[in-house]
CSV table of C-alpha atoms in Angstrom, one decimal:
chain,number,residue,atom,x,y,z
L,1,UNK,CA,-11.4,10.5,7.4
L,2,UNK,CA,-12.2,7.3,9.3
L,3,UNK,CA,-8.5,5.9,9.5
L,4,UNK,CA,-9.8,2.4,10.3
L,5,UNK,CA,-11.2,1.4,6.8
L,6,UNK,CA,-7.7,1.8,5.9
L,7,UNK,CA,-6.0,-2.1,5.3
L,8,UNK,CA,-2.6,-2.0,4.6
L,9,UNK,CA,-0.1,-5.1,4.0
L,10,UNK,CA,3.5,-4.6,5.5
L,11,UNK,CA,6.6,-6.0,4.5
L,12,UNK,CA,9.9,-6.2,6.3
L,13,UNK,CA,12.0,-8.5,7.3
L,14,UNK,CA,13.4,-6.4,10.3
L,15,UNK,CA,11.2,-7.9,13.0
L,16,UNK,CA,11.9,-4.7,15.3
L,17,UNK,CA,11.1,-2.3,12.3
L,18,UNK,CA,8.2,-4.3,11.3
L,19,UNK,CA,6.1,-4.4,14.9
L,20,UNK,CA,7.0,-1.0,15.5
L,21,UNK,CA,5.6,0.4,12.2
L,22,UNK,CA,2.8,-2.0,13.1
L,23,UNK,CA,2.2,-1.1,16.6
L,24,UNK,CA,2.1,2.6,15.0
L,25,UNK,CA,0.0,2.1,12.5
L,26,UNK,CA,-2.7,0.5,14.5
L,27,UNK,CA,-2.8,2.3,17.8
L,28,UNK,CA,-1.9,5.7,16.6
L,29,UNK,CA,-3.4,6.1,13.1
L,30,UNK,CA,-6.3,3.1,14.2
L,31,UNK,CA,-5.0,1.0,10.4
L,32,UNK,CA,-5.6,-2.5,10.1
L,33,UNK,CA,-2.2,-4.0,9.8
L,34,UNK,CA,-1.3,-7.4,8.6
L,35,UNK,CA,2.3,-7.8,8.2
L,36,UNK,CA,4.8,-10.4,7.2
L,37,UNK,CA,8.8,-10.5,7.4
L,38,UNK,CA,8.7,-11.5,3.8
L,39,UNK,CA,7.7,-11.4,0.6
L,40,UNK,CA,6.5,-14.9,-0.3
L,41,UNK,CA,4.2,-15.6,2.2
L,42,UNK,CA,3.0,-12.0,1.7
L,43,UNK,CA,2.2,-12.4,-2.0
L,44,UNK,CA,0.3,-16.0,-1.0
L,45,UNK,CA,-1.6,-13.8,1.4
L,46,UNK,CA,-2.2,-11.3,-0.9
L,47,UNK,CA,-3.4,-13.4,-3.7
L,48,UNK,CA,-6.4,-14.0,-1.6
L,49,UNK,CA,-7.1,-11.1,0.1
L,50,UNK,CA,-6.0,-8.1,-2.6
L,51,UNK,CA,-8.9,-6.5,-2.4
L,52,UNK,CA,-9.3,-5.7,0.8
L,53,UNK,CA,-5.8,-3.7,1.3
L,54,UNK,CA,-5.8,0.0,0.5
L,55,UNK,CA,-1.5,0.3,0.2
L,56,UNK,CA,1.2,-1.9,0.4
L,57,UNK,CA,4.2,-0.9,2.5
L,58,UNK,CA,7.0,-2.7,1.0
L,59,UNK,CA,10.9,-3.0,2.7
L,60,UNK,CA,12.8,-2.8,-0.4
L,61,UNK,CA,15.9,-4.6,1.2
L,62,UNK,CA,14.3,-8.0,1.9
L,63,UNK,CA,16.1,-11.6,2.6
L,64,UNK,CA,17.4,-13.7,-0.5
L,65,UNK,CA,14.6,-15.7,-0.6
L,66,UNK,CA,12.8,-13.1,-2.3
L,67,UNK,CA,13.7,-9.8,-3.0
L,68,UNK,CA,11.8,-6.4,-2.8
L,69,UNK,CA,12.6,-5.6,-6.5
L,70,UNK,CA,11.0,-9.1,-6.9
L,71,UNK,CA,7.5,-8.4,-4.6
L,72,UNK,CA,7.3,-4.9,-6.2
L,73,UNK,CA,7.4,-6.9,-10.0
L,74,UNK,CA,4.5,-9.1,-9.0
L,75,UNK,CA,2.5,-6.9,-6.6
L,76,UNK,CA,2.7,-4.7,-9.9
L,77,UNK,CA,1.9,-7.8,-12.7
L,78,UNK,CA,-1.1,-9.3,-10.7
L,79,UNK,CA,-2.5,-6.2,-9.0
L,80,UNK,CA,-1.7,-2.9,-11.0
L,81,UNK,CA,-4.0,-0.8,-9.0
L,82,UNK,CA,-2.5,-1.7,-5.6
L,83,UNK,CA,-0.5,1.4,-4.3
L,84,UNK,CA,3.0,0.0,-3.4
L,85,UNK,CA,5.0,2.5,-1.0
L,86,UNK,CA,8.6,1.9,-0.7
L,87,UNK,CA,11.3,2.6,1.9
L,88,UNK,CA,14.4,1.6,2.6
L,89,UNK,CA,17.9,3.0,3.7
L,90,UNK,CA,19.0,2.9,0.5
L,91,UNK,CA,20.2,6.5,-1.1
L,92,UNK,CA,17.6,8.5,-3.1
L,93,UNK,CA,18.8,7.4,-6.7
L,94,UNK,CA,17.9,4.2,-5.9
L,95,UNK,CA,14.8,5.5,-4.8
L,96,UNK,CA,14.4,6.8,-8.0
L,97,UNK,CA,14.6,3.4,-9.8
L,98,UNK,CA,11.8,1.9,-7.3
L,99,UNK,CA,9.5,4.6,-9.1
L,100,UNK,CA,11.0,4.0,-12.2
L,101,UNK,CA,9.9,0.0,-11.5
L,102,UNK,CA,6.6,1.0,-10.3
L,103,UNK,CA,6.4,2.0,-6.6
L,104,UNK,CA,3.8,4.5,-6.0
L,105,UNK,CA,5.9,6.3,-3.4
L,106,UNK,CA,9.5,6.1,-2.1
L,107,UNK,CA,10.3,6.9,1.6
L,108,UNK,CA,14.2,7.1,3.1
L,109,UNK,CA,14.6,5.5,6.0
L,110,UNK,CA,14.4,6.3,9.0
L,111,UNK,CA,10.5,6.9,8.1
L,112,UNK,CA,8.8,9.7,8.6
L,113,UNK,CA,5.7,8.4,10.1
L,114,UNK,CA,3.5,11.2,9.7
L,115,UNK,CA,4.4,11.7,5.8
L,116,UNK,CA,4.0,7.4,5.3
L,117,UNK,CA,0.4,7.8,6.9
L,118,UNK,CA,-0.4,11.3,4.9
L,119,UNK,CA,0.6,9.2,1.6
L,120,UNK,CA,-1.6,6.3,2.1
L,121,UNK,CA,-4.7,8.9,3.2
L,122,UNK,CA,-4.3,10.3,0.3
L,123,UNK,CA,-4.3,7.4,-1.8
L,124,UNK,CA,-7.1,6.4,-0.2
L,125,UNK,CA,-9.4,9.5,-0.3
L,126,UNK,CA,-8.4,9.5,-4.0
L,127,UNK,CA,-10.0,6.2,-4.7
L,128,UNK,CA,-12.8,6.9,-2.8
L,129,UNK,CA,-13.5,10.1,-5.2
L,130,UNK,CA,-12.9,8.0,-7.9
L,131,UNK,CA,-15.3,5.5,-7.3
L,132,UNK,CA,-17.7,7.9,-6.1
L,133,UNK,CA,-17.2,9.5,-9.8
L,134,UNK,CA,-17.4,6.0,-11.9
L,135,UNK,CA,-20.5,5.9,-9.7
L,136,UNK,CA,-22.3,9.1,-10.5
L,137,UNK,CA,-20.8,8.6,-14.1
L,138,UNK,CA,-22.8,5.7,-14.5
L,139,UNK,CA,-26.2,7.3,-13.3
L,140,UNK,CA,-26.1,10.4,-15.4
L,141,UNK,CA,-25.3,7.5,-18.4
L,142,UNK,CA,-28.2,5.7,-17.3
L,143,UNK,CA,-30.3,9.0,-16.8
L,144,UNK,CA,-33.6,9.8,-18.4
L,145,UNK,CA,-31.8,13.1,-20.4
L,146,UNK,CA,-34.5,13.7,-22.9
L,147,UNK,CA,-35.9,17.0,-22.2
């Protein structure tokens, strides 16, 4: 799979955290990265651009001026079909409650970098079958199947 179709939209406020993941992403995996240190500006950014993202990678534990809780509620109101991947040093029941609130996937930190990019290539081959499938659904439909 050609890793650099894959967009992704990262979110932490932990500048340190942040470029590394970044620096990762792109020059090891060879993703396009475009991250912010919080979640407003994200969200303005994402407003225009949500279609071009394959996963959001979302630091549940973000300043006061917007919450992860809060991003994940809105990434999941105005863009259902975005893939929002959680982590966070927080235990694994709480974990359980970012699944429970609509995050695809929830990661402990420290990440695992190998599983975080396994998850998001597998989201992404997945909606690349399923398009291909609504696309060869809609030419048998609009087949000539009178034989």
């Amino acid at each position: 799979m050609k890793t650099e179709n894959i967009r992704v939209l990262l979110i932490d406020d932990d500048d340190g955290a942040r470029e590394a993941l970044k620096f990762y992403l792109e020059e090891v995996e060879g993703f396009e990265v475009v991250a912010f240190a919080g979640g407003k500006k994200a969200l303005e950014y994402l407003r225009k651009w949500s279609e071009t993202f394959a996963a959001v990678l979302l630091d549940y534990v973000l300043t006061p001026q917007m919450s992860g809780d809060q991003v994940l509620a809105e990434i999941n109101e105005l863009f259902p079909k975005l893939p929002v991947i959680v982590f966070t040093g927080m235990d694994r029941e709480g974990g359980v409650q970012t699944l429970v609130k609509g995050a695809y996937y929830f990661m402990a930190r420290p990440l695992n970098h190998v599983e975080l990019v396994n998850v998001v290539k597998g989201f992404f081959e997945q909606d690349d079958f399923l398009n291909q499938l609504a696309i060869d659904s809609r030419r048998i439909t609009n087949a000539d199947l009178t034989l």
